[in-house]
mmCIF file of C-alpha atoms and ligand atoms in Angstrom:
data_model
loop_
_atom_site.group_PDB
_atom_site.id
_atom_site.type_symbol
_atom_site.label_atom_id
_atom_site.label_comp_id
_atom_site.label_asym_id
_atom_site.label_seq_id
_atom_site.Cartn_x
_atom_site.Cartn_y
_atom_site.Cartn_z
ATOM 1 C CA UNK A 1 119.160 127.123 73.029
ATOM 2 C CA UNK A 2 117.009 129.867 70.495
ATOM 3 C CA UNK A 3 119.447 133.470 71.649
ATOM 4 C CA UNK A 4 116.769 136.488 72.546
ATOM 5 C CA UNK A 5 117.274 139.616 70.756
ATOM 6 C CA UNK A 6 119.943 141.594 73.142
ATOM 7 C CA UNK A 7 117.124 144.265 74.120
ATOM 8 C CA UNK A 8 115.960 146.008 77.709
ATOM 9 C CA UNK A 9 111.879 146.543 75.899
ATOM 10 C CA UNK A 10 110.875 143.157 77.425
ATOM 11 C CA UNK A 11 107.548 142.051 79.020
ATOM 12 C CA UNK A 12 104.160 141.794 79.079
ATOM 13 C CA UNK A 13 101.505 143.709 77.079
ATOM 14 C CA UNK A 14 97.385 142.371 76.470
ATOM 15 C CA UNK A 15 97.248 139.682 73.390
ATOM 16 C CA UNK A 16 94.741 141.506 70.584
ATOM 17 C CA UNK A 17 93.669 141.081 67.006
ATOM 18 C CA UNK A 18 97.117 142.784 65.448
ATOM 19 C CA UNK A 19 99.171 140.327 67.377
ATOM 20 C CA UNK A 20 97.701 136.596 66.864
ATOM 21 C CA UNK A 21 100.052 136.949 64.081
ATOM 22 C CA UNK A 22 102.735 136.687 65.907
ATOM 23 C CA UNK A 23 100.759 133.784 68.019
ATOM 24 C CA UNK A 24 99.408 131.868 65.163
ATOM 25 C CA UNK A 25 102.600 131.520 64.412
ATOM 26 C CA UNK A 26 103.476 129.984 67.958
ATOM 27 C CA UNK A 27 100.805 127.968 68.413
ATOM 28 C CA UNK A 28 101.012 126.406 65.139
ATOM 29 C CA UNK A 29 103.736 124.685 66.697
ATOM 30 C CA UNK A 30 103.883 124.149 70.113
ATOM 31 C CA UNK A 31 101.054 121.678 69.897
ATOM 32 C CA UNK A 32 100.094 118.766 67.763
ATOM 33 C CA UNK A 33 96.465 119.986 68.353
ATOM 34 C CA UNK A 34 96.772 123.573 68.140
ATOM 35 C CA UNK A 35 94.327 126.101 69.099
ATOM 36 C CA UNK A 36 92.685 127.686 65.579
ATOM 37 C CA UNK A 37 92.926 131.194 65.365
ATOM 38 C CA UNK A 38 89.080 131.680 65.773
ATOM 39 C CA UNK A 39 89.895 130.287 69.119
ATOM 40 C CA UNK A 40 91.389 133.007 69.868
ATOM 41 C CA UNK A 41 89.649 135.535 68.644
ATOM 42 C CA UNK A 42 86.337 133.976 70.410
ATOM 43 C CA UNK A 43 88.531 134.462 73.740
ATOM 44 C CA UNK A 44 89.491 137.838 73.435
ATOM 45 C CA UNK A 45 85.649 139.153 71.893
ATOM 46 C CA UNK A 46 84.154 136.857 74.877
ATOM 47 C CA UNK A 47 86.403 139.320 76.847
ATOM 48 C CA UNK A 48 89.378 136.603 78.259
ATOM 49 C CA UNK A 49 92.604 137.884 79.711
ATOM 50 C CA UNK A 50 95.377 137.054 77.153
ATOM 51 C CA UNK A 51 98.700 138.344 77.689
ATOM 52 C CA UNK A 52 102.044 137.999 75.609
ATOM 53 C CA UNK A 53 105.132 138.049 77.253
ATOM 54 C CA UNK A 54 107.393 140.022 74.694
ATOM 55 C CA UNK A 55 111.174 140.418 73.933
ATOM 56 C CA UNK A 56 111.651 143.253 71.490
ATOM 57 C CA UNK A 57 110.286 141.659 68.544
ATOM 58 C CA UNK A 58 110.458 138.268 69.370
ATOM 59 C CA UNK A 59 106.999 136.615 71.650
ATOM 60 C CA UNK A 60 108.365 134.467 73.988
ATOM 61 C CA UNK A 61 105.254 133.028 75.164
ATOM 62 C CA UNK A 62 101.260 134.017 75.892
ATOM 63 C CA UNK A 63 98.671 133.113 78.215
ATOM 64 C CA UNK A 64 95.357 132.926 77.387
ATOM 65 C CA UNK A 65 92.500 133.139 80.888
ATOM 66 C CA UNK A 66 88.846 132.978 81.886
ATOM 67 C CA UNK A 67 87.487 134.634 85.573
ATOM 68 C CA UNK A 68 84.992 133.425 87.340
ATOM 69 C CA UNK A 69 83.448 133.503 90.580
ATOM 70 C CA UNK A 70 86.728 133.461 93.081
ATOM 71 C CA UNK A 71 88.319 131.490 90.281
ATOM 72 C CA UNK A 72 90.223 131.856 87.296
ATOM 73 C CA UNK A 73 90.777 129.126 84.969
ATOM 74 C CA UNK A 74 94.003 128.866 82.702
ATOM 75 C CA UNK A 75 92.805 127.970 79.012
ATOM 76 C CA UNK A 76 96.349 128.111 77.285
ATOM 77 C CA UNK A 77 99.894 128.306 78.347
ATOM 78 C CA UNK A 78 102.084 128.337 76.130
ATOM 79 C CA UNK A 79 106.285 129.188 75.816
ATOM 80 C CA UNK A 80 108.097 129.051 71.711
ATOM 81 C CA UNK A 81 109.645 125.449 71.184
ATOM 82 C CA UNK A 82 113.473 127.048 70.874
ATOM 83 C CA UNK A 83 112.360 128.755 74.652
ATOM 84 C CA UNK A 84 110.699 126.236 76.348
ATOM 85 C CA UNK A 85 112.858 125.161 79.576
ATOM 86 C CA UNK A 86 114.471 127.986 81.190
ATOM 87 C CA UNK A 87 112.094 129.169 82.716
ATOM 88 C CA UNK A 88 109.469 130.956 81.172
ATOM 89 C CA UNK A 89 106.758 129.030 82.120
ATOM 90 C CA UNK A 90 106.794 129.821 85.652
ATOM 91 C CA UNK A 91 107.341 133.750 84.876
ATOM 92 C CA UNK A 92 104.271 133.064 82.895
ATOM 93 C CA UNK A 93 102.930 131.216 85.623
ATOM 94 C CA UNK A 94 103.546 134.362 88.090
ATOM 95 C CA UNK A 95 102.309 137.262 85.594
ATOM 96 C CA UNK A 96 99.001 135.110 85.366
ATOM 97 C CA UNK A 97 99.018 135.120 89.238
ATOM 98 C CA UNK A 98 99.492 138.542 89.794
ATOM 99 C CA UNK A 99 96.606 139.331 87.661
ATOM 100 C CA UNK A 100 94.300 136.486 89.271
ATOM 101 C CA UNK A 101 95.531 137.860 92.943
ATOM 102 C CA UNK A 102 94.679 141.377 91.878
ATOM 103 C CA UNK A 103 90.577 140.315 89.696
ATOM 104 C CA UNK A 104 90.432 138.779 94.053
ATOM 105 C CA UNK A 105 89.987 135.595 92.932
ATOM 106 C CA UNK A 106 91.311 132.093 95.284
ATOM 107 C CA UNK A 107 92.084 129.931 92.978
ATOM 108 C CA UNK A 108 93.249 128.748 89.228
ATOM 109 C CA UNK A 109 91.785 126.229 87.910
ATOM 110 C CA UNK A 110 92.986 123.792 84.191
ATOM 111 C CA UNK A 111 93.097 120.797 82.122
ATOM 112 C CA UNK A 112 95.806 119.524 80.685
ATOM 113 C CA UNK A 113 96.208 115.908 78.266
ATOM 114 C CA UNK A 114 96.900 113.060 79.758
ATOM 115 C CA UNK A 115 100.394 112.630 77.290
ATOM 116 C CA UNK A 116 101.420 116.507 77.908
ATOM 117 C CA UNK A 117 104.161 115.429 81.311
ATOM 118 C CA UNK A 118 106.563 119.046 80.403
ATOM 119 C CA UNK A 119 103.104 119.954 81.407
ATOM 120 C CA UNK A 120 102.349 118.223 83.953
ATOM 121 C CA UNK A 121 105.350 118.872 85.184
ATOM 122 C CA UNK A 122 105.919 122.048 84.836
ATOM 123 C CA UNK A 123 102.166 123.431 87.320
ATOM 124 C CA UNK A 124 103.664 120.221 89.894
ATOM 125 C CA UNK A 125 106.526 122.445 90.923
ATOM 126 C CA UNK A 126 104.677 124.903 91.181
ATOM 127 C CA UNK A 127 102.140 123.596 92.924
ATOM 128 C CA UNK A 128 98.900 123.092 91.372
ATOM 129 C CA UNK A 129 97.377 119.623 93.076
ATOM 130 C CA UNK A 130 95.071 116.971 91.604
ATOM 131 C CA UNK A 131 90.956 117.592 91.933
ATOM 132 C CA UNK A 132 90.037 115.359 88.926
ATOM 133 C CA UNK A 133 89.599 113.899 85.954
ATOM 134 C CA UNK A 134 87.828 114.972 82.893
ATOM 135 C CA UNK A 135 87.370 112.046 80.557
ATOM 136 C CA UNK A 136 87.189 112.084 76.791
ATOM 137 C CA UNK A 137 87.530 116.128 77.272
ATOM 138 C CA UNK A 138 89.811 116.920 74.444
ATOM 139 C CA UNK A 139 89.973 115.628 71.061
ATOM 140 C CA UNK A 140 92.936 113.230 69.404
ATOM 141 C CA UNK A 141 92.432 112.928 66.341
ATOM 142 C CA UNK A 142 91.168 109.638 64.296
ATOM 143 C CA UNK A 143 88.090 110.211 65.548
ATOM 144 C CA UNK A 144 89.177 109.407 68.992
ATOM 145 C CA UNK A 145 89.361 111.269 72.808
ATOM 146 C CA UNK A 146 92.013 112.330 74.832
ATOM 147 C CA UNK A 147 91.009 112.536 78.474
ATOM 148 C CA UNK A 148 91.967 115.498 81.226
ATOM 149 C CA UNK A 149 93.769 115.908 84.292
ATOM 150 C CA UNK A 150 92.096 118.578 86.188
ATOM 151 C CA UNK A 151 94.086 120.972 88.567
ATOM 152 C CA UNK A 152 94.333 123.621 90.614
ATOM 153 C CA UNK A 153 96.290 125.809 92.674
ATOM 154 C CA UNK A 154 94.836 128.183 95.820
ATOM 155 C CA UNK A 155 96.906 131.676 94.939
HETATM 156 C C1 COA Z 201 104.432 123.720 79.107
HETATM 157 C C2 COA Z 201 105.573 125.141 78.849
HETATM 158 C C3 COA Z 201 104.458 125.689 78.582
HETATM 159 C C4 COA Z 201 106.245 124.985 79.750
HETATM 160 O O1 COA Z 201 106.829 126.482 79.485
HETATM 161 P P1 COA Z 201 108.705 125.928 80.156
HETATM 162 O O2 COA Z 201 109.065 127.397 79.528
HETATM 163 O O3 COA Z 201 108.945 125.052 79.206
HETATM 164 O O4 COA Z 201 108.250 125.474 81.263
HETATM 165 P P2 COA Z 201 110.108 126.263 82.467
HETATM 166 O O5 COA Z 201 111.395 125.989 82.165
HETATM 167 O O6 COA Z 201 109.620 127.483 83.001
HETATM 168 O O7 COA Z 201 109.508 124.961 83.216
HETATM 169 C C5 COA Z 201 109.168 124.531 84.558
HETATM 170 C C6 COA Z 201 108.859 122.933 85.559
HETATM 171 O O8 COA Z 201 109.130 122.199 84.314
HETATM 172 C C7 COA Z 201 109.887 121.469 84.203
HETATM 173 N N1 COA Z 201 109.645 121.132 82.516
HETATM 174 C C8 COA Z 201 109.370 122.318 81.338
HETATM 175 N N2 COA Z 201 109.264 121.800 80.000
HETATM 176 C C9 COA Z 201 109.870 120.225 80.482
HETATM 177 C C10 COA Z 201 109.814 119.188 79.773
HETATM 178 N N3 COA Z 201 109.901 119.204 78.537
HETATM 179 N N4 COA Z 201 110.250 117.832 80.595
HETATM 180 C C11 COA Z 201 109.653 117.629 81.896
HETATM 181 N N5 COA Z 201 109.857 118.495 82.309
HETATM 182 C C12 COA Z 201 110.092 119.800 81.904
HETATM 183 C C13 COA Z 201 111.084 122.335 84.161
HETATM 184 O O9 COA Z 201 111.513 120.644 84.708
HETATM 185 C C14 COA Z 201 110.726 123.055 85.099
HETATM 186 O O10 COA Z 201 110.272 122.192 86.616
HETATM 187 P P3 COA Z 201 111.692 123.387 88.044
HETATM 188 O O11 COA Z 201 110.971 124.561 87.872
HETATM 189 O O12 COA Z 201 111.269 122.315 88.920
HETATM 190 O O13 COA Z 201 113.345 123.026 86.770
HETATM 191 C C15 COA Z 201 105.396 125.028 77.332
HETATM 192 O O14 COA Z 201 106.849 123.459 77.664
HETATM 193 C C16 COA Z 201 104.756 124.554 76.280
HETATM 194 O O15 COA Z 201 104.523 125.743 76.194
HETATM 195 N N6 COA Z 201 104.470 123.330 75.609
HETATM 196 C C17 COA Z 201 103.917 123.467 74.614
HETATM 197 C C18 COA Z 201 102.473 124.106 75.044
HETATM 198 C C19 COA Z 201 101.303 123.570 75.882
HETATM 199 O O16 COA Z 201 101.617 121.859 76.333
HETATM 200 N N7 COA Z 201 100.918 124.179 76.615
HETATM 201 C C20 COA Z 201 100.353 123.190 78.320
HETATM 202 C C21 COA Z 201 98.846 123.019 77.490
HETATM 203 S S1 COA Z 201 98.063 122.393 79.104
#
């Protein structure tokens, strides 16, 4: 485990263009197929809800979500690789669930790669249920595609 800075200044702050350098530093090492900076910029321009969890200057993790009619669609959730497996992913989902409830949403939705077992485990332990499969939803390199499992959680 890598130590977090000793600080009382910990909590959530909005994802803004100025904070995307820190986001990209984590994103680019957390995924085989990371989002581009443009993906984050487009999400912010579209008014999606993005939050960073900071401990002092250290970025613990972040998420991006899109509000629908009675559901919130989780588009990206990431914990810094050296801080994974310590409950931070669950903490990010808790924050997203609070925000979603305040929006009046009744459901959280997400897609996850069939190969991403740690993420599926996080969601299942949290209470998400598998509700479908999207064939060839994700790029998988060398022109291949990977299926997505669709999961939902009743708030
Ligand atoms: C998926 C991710 C967000 C989980 O965050 P995390 O902080 O590591 O997860 P937590 O520590 O909160 O773990 C929550 C649960 O998932 C399980 N889990 C987390 N990482 C795991 C791993 N590598 N292997 C197996 N189980 C794992 C834990 O056992 C835990 O279950 P428990 O509460 O019963 O012990 C994080 O691994 C990550 O950022 N991965 C790379 C990006 C990614 O794949 N994002 C999801 C895209 S859909």
